[in-house]
Short mmCIF file of C-alpha atoms in Angstrom, two decimals:
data_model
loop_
_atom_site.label_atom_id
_atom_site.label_comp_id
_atom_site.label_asym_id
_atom_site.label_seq_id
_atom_site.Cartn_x
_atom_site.Cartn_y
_atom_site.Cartn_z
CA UNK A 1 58.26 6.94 -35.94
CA UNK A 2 54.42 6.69 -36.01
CA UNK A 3 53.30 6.41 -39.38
CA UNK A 4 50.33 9.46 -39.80
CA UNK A 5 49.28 9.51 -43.13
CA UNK A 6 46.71 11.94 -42.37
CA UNK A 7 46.44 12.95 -45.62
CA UNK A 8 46.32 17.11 -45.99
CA UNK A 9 44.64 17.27 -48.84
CA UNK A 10 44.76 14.47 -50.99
CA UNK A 11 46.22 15.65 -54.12
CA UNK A 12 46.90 18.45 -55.10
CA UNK A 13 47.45 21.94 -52.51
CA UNK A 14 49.17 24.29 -54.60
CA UNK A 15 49.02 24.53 -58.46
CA UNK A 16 51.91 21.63 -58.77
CA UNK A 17 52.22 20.05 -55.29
CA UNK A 18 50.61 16.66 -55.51
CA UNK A 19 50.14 15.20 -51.52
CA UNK A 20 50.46 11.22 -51.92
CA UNK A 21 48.19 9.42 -49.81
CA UNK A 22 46.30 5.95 -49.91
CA UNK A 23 44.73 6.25 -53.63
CA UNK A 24 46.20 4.10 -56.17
CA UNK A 25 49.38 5.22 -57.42
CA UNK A 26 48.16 5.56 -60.66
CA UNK A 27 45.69 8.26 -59.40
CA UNK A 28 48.61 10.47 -58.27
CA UNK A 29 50.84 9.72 -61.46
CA UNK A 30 47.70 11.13 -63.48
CA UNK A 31 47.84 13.87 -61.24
CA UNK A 32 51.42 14.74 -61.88
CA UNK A 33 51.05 13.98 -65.70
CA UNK A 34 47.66 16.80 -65.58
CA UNK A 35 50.28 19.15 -63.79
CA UNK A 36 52.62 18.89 -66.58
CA UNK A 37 50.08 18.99 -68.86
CA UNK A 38 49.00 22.55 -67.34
CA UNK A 39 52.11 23.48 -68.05
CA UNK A 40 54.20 23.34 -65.11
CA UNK A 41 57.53 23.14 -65.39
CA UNK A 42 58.01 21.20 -62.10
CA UNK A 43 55.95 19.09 -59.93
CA UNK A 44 56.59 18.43 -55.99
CA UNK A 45 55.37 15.26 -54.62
CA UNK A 46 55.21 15.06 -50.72
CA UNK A 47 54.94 12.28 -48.69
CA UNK A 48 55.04 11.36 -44.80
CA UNK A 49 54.94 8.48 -43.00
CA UNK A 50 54.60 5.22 -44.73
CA UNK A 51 53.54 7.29 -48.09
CA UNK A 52 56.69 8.02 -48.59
CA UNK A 53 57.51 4.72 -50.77
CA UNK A 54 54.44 5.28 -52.61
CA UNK A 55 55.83 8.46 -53.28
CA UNK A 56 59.12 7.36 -54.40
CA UNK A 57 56.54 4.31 -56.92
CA UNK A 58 54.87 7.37 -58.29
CA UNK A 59 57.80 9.27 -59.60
CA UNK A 60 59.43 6.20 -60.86
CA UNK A 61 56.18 5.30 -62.79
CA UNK A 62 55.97 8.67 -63.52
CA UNK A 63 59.40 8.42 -65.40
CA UNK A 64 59.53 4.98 -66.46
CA UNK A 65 56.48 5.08 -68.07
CA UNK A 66 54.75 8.13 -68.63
CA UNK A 67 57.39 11.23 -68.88
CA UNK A 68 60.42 9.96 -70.49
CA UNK A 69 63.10 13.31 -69.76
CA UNK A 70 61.79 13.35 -66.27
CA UNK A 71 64.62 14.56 -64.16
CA UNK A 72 64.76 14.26 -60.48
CA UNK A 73 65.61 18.06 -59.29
CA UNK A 74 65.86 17.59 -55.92
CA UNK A 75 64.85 15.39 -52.76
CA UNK A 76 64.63 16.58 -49.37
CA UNK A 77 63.52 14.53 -46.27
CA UNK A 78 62.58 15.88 -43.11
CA UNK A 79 60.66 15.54 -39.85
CA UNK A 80 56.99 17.08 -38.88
CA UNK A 81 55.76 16.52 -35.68
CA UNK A 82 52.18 16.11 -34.62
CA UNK A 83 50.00 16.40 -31.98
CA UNK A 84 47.75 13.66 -31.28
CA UNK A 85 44.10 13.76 -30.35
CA UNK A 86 44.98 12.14 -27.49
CA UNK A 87 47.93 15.37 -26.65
CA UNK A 88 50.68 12.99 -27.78
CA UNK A 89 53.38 14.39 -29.86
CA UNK A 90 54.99 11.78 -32.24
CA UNK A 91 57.20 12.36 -35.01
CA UNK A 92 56.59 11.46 -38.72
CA UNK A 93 59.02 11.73 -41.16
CA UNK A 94 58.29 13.66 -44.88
CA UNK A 95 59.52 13.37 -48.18
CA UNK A 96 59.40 16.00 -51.02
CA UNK A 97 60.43 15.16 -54.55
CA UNK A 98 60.65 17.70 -57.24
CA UNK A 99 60.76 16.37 -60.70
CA UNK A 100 61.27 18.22 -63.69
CA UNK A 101 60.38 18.15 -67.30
CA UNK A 102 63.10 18.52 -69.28
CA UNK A 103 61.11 19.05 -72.29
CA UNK A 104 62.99 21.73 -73.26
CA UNK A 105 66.39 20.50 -74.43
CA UNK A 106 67.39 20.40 -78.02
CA UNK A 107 65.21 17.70 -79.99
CA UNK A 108 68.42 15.76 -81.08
CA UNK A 109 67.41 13.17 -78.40
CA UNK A 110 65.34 11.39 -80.43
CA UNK A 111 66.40 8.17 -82.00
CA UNK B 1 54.87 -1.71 -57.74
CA UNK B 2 55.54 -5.11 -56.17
CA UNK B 3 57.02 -3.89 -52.87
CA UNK B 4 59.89 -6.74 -52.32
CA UNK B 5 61.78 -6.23 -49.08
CA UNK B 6 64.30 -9.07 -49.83
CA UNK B 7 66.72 -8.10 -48.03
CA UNK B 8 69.68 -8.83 -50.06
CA UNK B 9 71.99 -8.32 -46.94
CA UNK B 10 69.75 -7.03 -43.76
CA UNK B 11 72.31 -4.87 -42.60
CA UNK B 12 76.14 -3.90 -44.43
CA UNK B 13 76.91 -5.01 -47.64
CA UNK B 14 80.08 -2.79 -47.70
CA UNK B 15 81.72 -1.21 -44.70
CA UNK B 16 79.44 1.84 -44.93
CA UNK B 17 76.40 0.72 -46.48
CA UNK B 18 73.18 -0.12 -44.61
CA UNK B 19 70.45 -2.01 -45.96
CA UNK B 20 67.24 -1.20 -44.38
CA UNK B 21 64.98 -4.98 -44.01
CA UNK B 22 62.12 -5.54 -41.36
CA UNK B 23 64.06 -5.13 -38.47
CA UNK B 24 63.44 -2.54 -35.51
CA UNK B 25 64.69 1.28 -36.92
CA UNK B 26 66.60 1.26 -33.74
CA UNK B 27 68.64 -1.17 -35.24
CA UNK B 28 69.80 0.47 -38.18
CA UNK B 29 70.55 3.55 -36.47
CA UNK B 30 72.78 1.99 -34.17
CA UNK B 31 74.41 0.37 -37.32
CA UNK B 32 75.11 3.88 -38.88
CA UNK B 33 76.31 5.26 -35.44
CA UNK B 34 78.57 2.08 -35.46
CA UNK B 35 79.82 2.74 -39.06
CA UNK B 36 80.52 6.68 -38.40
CA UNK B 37 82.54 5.39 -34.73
CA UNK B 38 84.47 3.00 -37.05
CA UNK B 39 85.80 6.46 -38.53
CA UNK B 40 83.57 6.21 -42.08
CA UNK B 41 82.63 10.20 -42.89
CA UNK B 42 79.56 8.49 -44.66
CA UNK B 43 76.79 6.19 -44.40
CA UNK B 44 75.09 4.99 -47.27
CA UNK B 45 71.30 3.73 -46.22
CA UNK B 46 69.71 1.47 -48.74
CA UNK B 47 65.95 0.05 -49.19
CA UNK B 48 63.71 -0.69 -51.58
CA UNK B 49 59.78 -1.24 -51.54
CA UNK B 50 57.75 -0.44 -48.39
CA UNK B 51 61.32 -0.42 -46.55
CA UNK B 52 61.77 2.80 -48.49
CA UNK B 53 59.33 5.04 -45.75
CA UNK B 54 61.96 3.18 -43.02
CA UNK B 55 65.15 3.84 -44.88
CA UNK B 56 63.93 7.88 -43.76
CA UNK B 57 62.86 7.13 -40.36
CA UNK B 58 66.04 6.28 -40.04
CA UNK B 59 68.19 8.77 -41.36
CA UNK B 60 65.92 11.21 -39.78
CA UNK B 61 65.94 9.16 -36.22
CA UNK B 62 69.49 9.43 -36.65
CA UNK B 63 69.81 12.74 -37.54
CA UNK B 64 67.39 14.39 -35.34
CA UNK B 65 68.68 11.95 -32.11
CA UNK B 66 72.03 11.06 -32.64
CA UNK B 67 74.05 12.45 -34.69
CA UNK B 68 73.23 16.49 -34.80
CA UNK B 69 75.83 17.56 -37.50
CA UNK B 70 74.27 15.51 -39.68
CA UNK B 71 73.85 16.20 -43.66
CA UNK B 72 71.95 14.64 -46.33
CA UNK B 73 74.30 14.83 -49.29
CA UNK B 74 72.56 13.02 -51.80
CA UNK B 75 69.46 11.12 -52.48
CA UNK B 76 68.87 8.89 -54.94
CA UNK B 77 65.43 7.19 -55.84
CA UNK B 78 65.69 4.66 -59.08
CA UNK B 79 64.25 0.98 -59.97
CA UNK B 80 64.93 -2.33 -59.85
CA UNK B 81 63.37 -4.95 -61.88
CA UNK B 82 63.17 -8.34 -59.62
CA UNK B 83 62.50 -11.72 -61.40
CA UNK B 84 60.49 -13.70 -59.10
CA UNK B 85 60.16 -17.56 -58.51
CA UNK B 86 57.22 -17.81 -61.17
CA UNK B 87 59.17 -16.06 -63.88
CA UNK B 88 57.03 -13.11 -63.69
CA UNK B 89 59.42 -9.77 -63.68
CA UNK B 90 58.18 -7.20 -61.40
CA UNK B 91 59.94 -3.11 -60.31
CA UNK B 92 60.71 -2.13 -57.05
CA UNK B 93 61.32 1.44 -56.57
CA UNK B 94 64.70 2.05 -54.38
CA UNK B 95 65.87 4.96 -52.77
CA UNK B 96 69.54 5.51 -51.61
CA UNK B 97 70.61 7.94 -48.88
CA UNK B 98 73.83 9.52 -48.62
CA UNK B 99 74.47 10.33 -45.54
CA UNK B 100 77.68 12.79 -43.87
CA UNK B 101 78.70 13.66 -40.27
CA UNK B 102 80.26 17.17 -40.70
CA UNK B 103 82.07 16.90 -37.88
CA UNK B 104 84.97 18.57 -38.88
CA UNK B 105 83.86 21.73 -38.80
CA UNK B 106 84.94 24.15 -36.23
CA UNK B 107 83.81 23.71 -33.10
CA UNK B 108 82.41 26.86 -32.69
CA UNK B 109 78.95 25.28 -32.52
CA UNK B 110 78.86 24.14 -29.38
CA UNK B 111 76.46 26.23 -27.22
#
């Protein structure tokens, strides 16, 4: 249960993953919003240890405010485990969210 | 953003429900292991704010410790809007874990 935020990478490994860490949340909703901007069709946010609320913030920004036919596609939690400096293993748990644009439905939504 | 861990309950609202608060993990484990023994086929593990990141340490404490057959069959991540004492209204992101013990499968996995 030891929170390891080590951060991978930051942001952003693969074309759409964005990897939350201790930025403002704004920083990684921008992220996802350049993603869909790209063109993506989906974008993965992952999360471990204590992240994994701001994780959870960012998508719900993310939909609330910014991306209106955001769908949540799936979530998956899991556990990584990690070796210490020190040779401790602890666990951490991980969250991945995949969130899609729905963009492409029939315009009648509108209103 | 406003993480509020308010607690609305601390532990069950409803016979299978668990509210994640402040308290040791440990503690909510042992209240989903106490829910399945009851004979509930699901738990239901609530939080909201910075309790979200706990709300998975549990599941995944329980899951990885506890209870091996068991399966995440939903997750749900949404927001509340809180009013607070000053008027002011704030969102809390929430998260809701659905829980199973697949337990009656055949027994065929025991090794």
């Amino acid at each position: 249960m030891v929170d390891e935020e080590a951060e991978p990478n930051e942001t952003t490994n693969a074309e759409n993953v964005v990897f939350i860490g201790k930025k403002p949340i704004m920083n990684y909703v921008v992220a996802c919003i350049t993603s869909f901007n790209r063109g993506e069709k989906q974008v993965v946010v992952k999360a471990r240890g204590r992240a994994i609320s701001r994780a959870v913030d960012t998508v719900e920004l993310l939909r609330r405010a910014f991306v209106k036919d955001l769908e949540i596609k799936h979530i998956d939690i899991s556990t990584e485990e990690l070796f210490r400096a020190e040779g401790q293993k602890s666990n951490v748990s991980t969250i991945e969210i995949t969130a899609i644009k729905a963009g492409t439905k029939k315009p009648q939504e509108e209103k």
